[in-house]
CSV table of C-alpha atoms in Angstrom, one decimal:
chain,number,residue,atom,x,y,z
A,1,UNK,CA,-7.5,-53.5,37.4
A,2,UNK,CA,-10.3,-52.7,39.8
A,3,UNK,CA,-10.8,-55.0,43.1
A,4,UNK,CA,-14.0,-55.3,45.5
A,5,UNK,CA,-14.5,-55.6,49.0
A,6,UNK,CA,-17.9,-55.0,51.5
A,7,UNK,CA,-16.4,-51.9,52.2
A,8,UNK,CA,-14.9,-50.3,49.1
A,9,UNK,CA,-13.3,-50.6,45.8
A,10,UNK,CA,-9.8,-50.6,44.5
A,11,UNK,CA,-8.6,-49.9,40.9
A,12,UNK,CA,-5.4,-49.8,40.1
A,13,UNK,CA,-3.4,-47.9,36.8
A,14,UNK,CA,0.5,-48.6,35.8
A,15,UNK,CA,2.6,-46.5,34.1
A,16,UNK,CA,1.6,-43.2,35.2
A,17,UNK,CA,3.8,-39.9,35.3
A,18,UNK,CA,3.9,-38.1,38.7
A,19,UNK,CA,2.3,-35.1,36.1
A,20,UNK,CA,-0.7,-37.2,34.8
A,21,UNK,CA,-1.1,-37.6,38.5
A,22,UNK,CA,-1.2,-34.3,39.7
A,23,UNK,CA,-3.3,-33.7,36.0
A,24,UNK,CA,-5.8,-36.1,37.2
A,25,UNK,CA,-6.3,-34.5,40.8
A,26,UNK,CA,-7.2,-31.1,39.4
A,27,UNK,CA,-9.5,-32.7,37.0
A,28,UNK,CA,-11.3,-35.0,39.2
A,29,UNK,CA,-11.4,-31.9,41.9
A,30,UNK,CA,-12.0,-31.8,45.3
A,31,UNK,CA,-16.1,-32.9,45.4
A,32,UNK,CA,-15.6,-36.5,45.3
A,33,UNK,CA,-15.5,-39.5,47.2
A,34,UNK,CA,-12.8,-41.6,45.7
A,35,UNK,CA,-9.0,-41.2,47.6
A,36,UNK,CA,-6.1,-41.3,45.5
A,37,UNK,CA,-2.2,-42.4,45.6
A,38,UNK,CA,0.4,-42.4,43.7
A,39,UNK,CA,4.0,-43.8,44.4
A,40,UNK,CA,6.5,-45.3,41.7
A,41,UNK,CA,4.3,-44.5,38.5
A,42,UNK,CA,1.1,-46.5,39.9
A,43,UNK,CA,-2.1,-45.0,40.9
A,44,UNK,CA,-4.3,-46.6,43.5
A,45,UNK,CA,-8.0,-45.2,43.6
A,46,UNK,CA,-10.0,-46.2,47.0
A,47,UNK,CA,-13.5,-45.5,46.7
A,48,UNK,CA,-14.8,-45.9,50.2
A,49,UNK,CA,-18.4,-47.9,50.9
A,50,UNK,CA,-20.9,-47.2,54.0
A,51,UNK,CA,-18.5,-49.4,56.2
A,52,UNK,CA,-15.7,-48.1,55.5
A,53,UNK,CA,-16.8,-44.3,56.2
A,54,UNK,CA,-18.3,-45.2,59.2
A,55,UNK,CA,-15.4,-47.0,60.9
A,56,UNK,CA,-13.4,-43.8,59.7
A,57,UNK,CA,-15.8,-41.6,61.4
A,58,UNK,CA,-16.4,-43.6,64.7
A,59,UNK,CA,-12.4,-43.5,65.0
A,60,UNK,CA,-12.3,-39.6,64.5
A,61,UNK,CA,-14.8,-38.9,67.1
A,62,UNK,CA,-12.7,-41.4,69.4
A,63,UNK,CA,-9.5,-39.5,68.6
A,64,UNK,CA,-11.3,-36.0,68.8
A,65,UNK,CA,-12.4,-37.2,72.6
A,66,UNK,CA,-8.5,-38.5,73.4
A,67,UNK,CA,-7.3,-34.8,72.4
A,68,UNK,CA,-10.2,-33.0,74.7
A,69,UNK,CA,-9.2,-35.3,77.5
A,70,UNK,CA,-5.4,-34.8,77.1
A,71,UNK,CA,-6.3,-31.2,76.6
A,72,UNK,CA,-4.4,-31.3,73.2
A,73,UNK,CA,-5.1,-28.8,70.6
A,74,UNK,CA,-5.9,-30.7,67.3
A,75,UNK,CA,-6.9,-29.3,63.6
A,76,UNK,CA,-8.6,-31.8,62.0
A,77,UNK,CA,-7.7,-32.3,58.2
A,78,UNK,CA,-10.0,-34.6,56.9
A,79,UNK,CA,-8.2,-36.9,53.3
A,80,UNK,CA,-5.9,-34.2,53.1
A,81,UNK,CA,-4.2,-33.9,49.6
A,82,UNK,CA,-0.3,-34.7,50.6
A,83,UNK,CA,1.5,-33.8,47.7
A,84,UNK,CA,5.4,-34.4,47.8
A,85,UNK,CA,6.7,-32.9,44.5
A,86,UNK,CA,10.0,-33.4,45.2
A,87,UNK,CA,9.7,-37.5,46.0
A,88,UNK,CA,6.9,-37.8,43.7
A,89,UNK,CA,4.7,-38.9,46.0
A,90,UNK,CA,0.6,-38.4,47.3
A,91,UNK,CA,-1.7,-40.0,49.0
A,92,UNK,CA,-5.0,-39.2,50.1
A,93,UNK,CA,-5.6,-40.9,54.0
A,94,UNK,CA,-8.7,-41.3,55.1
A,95,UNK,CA,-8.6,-39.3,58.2
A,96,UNK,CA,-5.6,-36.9,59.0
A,97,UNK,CA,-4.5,-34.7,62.3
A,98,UNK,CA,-2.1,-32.0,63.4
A,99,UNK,CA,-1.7,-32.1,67.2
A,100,UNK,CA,1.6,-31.6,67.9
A,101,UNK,CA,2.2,-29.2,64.8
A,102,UNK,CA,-1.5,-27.7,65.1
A,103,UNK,CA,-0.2,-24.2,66.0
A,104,UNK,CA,2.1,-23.9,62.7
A,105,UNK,CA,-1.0,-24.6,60.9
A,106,UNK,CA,-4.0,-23.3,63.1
A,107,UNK,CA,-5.1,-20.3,60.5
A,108,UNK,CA,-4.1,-22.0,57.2
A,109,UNK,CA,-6.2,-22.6,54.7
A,110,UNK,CA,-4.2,-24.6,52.5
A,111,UNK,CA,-1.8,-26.9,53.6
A,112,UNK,CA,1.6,-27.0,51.0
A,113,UNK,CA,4.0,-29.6,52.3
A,114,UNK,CA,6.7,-28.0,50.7
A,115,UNK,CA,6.9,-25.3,53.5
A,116,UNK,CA,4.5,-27.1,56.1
A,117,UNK,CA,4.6,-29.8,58.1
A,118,UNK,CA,2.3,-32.9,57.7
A,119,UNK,CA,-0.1,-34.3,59.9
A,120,UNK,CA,1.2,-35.8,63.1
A,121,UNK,CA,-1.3,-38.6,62.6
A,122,UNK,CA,-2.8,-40.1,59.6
A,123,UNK,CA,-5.4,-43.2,59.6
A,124,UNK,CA,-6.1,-44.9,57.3
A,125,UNK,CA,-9.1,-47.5,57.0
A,126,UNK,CA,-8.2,-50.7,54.7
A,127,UNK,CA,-10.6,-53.7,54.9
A,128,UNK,CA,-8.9,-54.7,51.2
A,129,UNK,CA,-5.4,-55.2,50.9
A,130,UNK,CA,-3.5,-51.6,49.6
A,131,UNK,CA,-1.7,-52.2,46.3
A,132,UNK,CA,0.8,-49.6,47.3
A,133,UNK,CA,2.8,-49.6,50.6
A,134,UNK,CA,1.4,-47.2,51.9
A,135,UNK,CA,3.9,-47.7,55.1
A,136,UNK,CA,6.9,-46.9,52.9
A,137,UNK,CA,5.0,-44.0,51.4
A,138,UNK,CA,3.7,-42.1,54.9
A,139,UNK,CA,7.2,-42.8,56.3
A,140,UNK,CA,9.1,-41.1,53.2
A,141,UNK,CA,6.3,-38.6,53.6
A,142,UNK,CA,7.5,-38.0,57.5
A,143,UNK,CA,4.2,-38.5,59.0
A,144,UNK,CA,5.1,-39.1,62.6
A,145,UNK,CA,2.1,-41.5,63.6
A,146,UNK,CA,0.0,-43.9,61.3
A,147,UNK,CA,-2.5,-45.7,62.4
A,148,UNK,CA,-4.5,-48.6,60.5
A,149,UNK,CA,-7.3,-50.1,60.7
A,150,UNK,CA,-8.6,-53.2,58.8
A,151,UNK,CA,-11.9,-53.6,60.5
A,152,UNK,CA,-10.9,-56.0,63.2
A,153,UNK,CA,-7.5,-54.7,64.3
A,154,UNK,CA,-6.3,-51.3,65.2
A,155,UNK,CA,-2.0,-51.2,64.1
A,156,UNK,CA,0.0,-48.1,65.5
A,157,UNK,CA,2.7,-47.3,63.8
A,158,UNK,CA,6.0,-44.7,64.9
A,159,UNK,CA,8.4,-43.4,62.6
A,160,UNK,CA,11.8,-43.9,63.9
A,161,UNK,CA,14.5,-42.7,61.7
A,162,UNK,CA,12.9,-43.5,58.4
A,163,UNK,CA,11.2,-46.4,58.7
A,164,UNK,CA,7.5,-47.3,60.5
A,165,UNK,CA,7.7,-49.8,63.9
A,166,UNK,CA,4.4,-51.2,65.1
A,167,UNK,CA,4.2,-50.3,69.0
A,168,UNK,CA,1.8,-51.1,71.2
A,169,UNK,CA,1.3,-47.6,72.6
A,170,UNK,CA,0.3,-44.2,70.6
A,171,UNK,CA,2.9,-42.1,71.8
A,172,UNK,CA,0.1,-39.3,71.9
A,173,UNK,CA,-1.9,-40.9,74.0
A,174,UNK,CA,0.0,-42.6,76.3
A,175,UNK,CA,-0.9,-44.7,78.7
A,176,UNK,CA,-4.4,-45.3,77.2
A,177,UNK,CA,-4.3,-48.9,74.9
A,178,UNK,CA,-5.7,-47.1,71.7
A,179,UNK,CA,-5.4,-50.1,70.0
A,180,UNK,CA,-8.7,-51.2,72.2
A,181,UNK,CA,-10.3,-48.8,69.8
A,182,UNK,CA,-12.3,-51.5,67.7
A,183,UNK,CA,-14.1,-53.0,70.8
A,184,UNK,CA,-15.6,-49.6,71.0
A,185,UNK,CA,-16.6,-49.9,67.8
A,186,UNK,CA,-18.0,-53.3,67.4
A,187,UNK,CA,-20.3,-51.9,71.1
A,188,UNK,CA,-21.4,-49.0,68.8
A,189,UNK,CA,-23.6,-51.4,66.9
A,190,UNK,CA,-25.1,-52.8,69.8
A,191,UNK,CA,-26.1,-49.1,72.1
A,192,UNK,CA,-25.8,-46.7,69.4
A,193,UNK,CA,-22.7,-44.6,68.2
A,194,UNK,CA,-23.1,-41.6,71.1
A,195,UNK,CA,-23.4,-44.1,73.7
A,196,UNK,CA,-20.0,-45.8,73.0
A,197,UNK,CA,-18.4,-42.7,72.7
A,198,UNK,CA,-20.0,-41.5,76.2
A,199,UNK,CA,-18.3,-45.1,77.2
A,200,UNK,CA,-15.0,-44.8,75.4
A,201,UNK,CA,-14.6,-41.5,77.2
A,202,UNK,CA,-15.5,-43.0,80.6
A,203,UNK,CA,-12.8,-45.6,79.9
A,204,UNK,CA,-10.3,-42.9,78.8
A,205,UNK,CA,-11.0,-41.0,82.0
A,206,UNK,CA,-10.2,-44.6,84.1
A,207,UNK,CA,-7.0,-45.2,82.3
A,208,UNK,CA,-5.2,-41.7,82.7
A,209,UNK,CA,-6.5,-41.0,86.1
């Protein structure tokens, strides 16, 4: 089953083993567009469209500027391949960080969560409805932060014990209102991408000072 929005595809396949999965990731390889899933036997391929890609980017460049002016190391990871063997679980977000963790992974090259941590942040970028809950996937994953955006809204997300609460605060960033994120990008249509950015940093600068 394959669904459509202005901003990317979904399709959908039943019945599939956690080893077809992990199959279908080595054979599809790692020069594509497509992000895949994979949680109780379903696979959920995202194929992202021009809108999509450039909220995902905008946001990245608005995180990369709230790490610089917190002075917080960050590795970037990009749709990081998370790969859980032992739940039989993946996903593939859209944008991924270590921040808190960067130093345990700083010189790696390849990222296994069975001896690694994962990302303190993940984002992820759905204008279309997921078919799989990807709440109750990150958070058996143990990503700390989760952030969502569905082209409107900004949601942040803490894991506490093992379950996701929305807060209203990134606990990274704190005090600056992250979720004000999406009025930055909605300006970047209007003066340009660098010239939000240049404001979004101004604003960051007023807000922790």
């Amino acid at each position: 089953m394959t669904t459509a929005s202005p901003a990317q595809t979904r399709t959908l396949l039943k019945n599939i083993s956690w080893q077809t999965f992990k199959a279908m990731l080595t054979d599809m390889g790692n020069e594509r567009n497509s992000r895949l899933a994979y949680d109780n036997g379903i696979v959920e391929i995202i194929t992202p469209l021009m809108s999509h890609e450039n909220s995902n980017r905008l946001i990245e460049g608005l995180i990369l500027v709230l790490c610089e002016e917190f002075n917080l190391e960050v590795k970037t990871t990009g749709s990081l391949t998370l790969i859980r063997d032992d739940l039989e679980k993946g996903a593939e977000p859209d944008s991924s960080y270590y921040i808190q963790n960067e130093f345990l992974v700083r010189e790696k090259e390849n990222i296994d969560l069975n001896q690694d941590p994962p990302p303190d942040l993940v984002l992820e970028v759905d204008y279309s409805k997921p078919k799989i809950d990807k709440l109750s996937l990150y958070a058996a994953m143990g990503i700390p932060e989760f952030w969502r955006y569905n082209g409107t809204k900004l949601r942040i997300y803490l894991l506490t014990g093992n379950q996701y609460t929305e807060v209203e605060q990134s606990p990274t960033f704190a005090p600056v209102m992250v979720r004000d994120i999406p009025r930055f990008l909605q300006e970047s249509q209007k003066i340009g991408q660098l010239a939000a950015k240049k404001a979004f940093r101004a604003w960051v600068k007023q807000q922790i000072s």
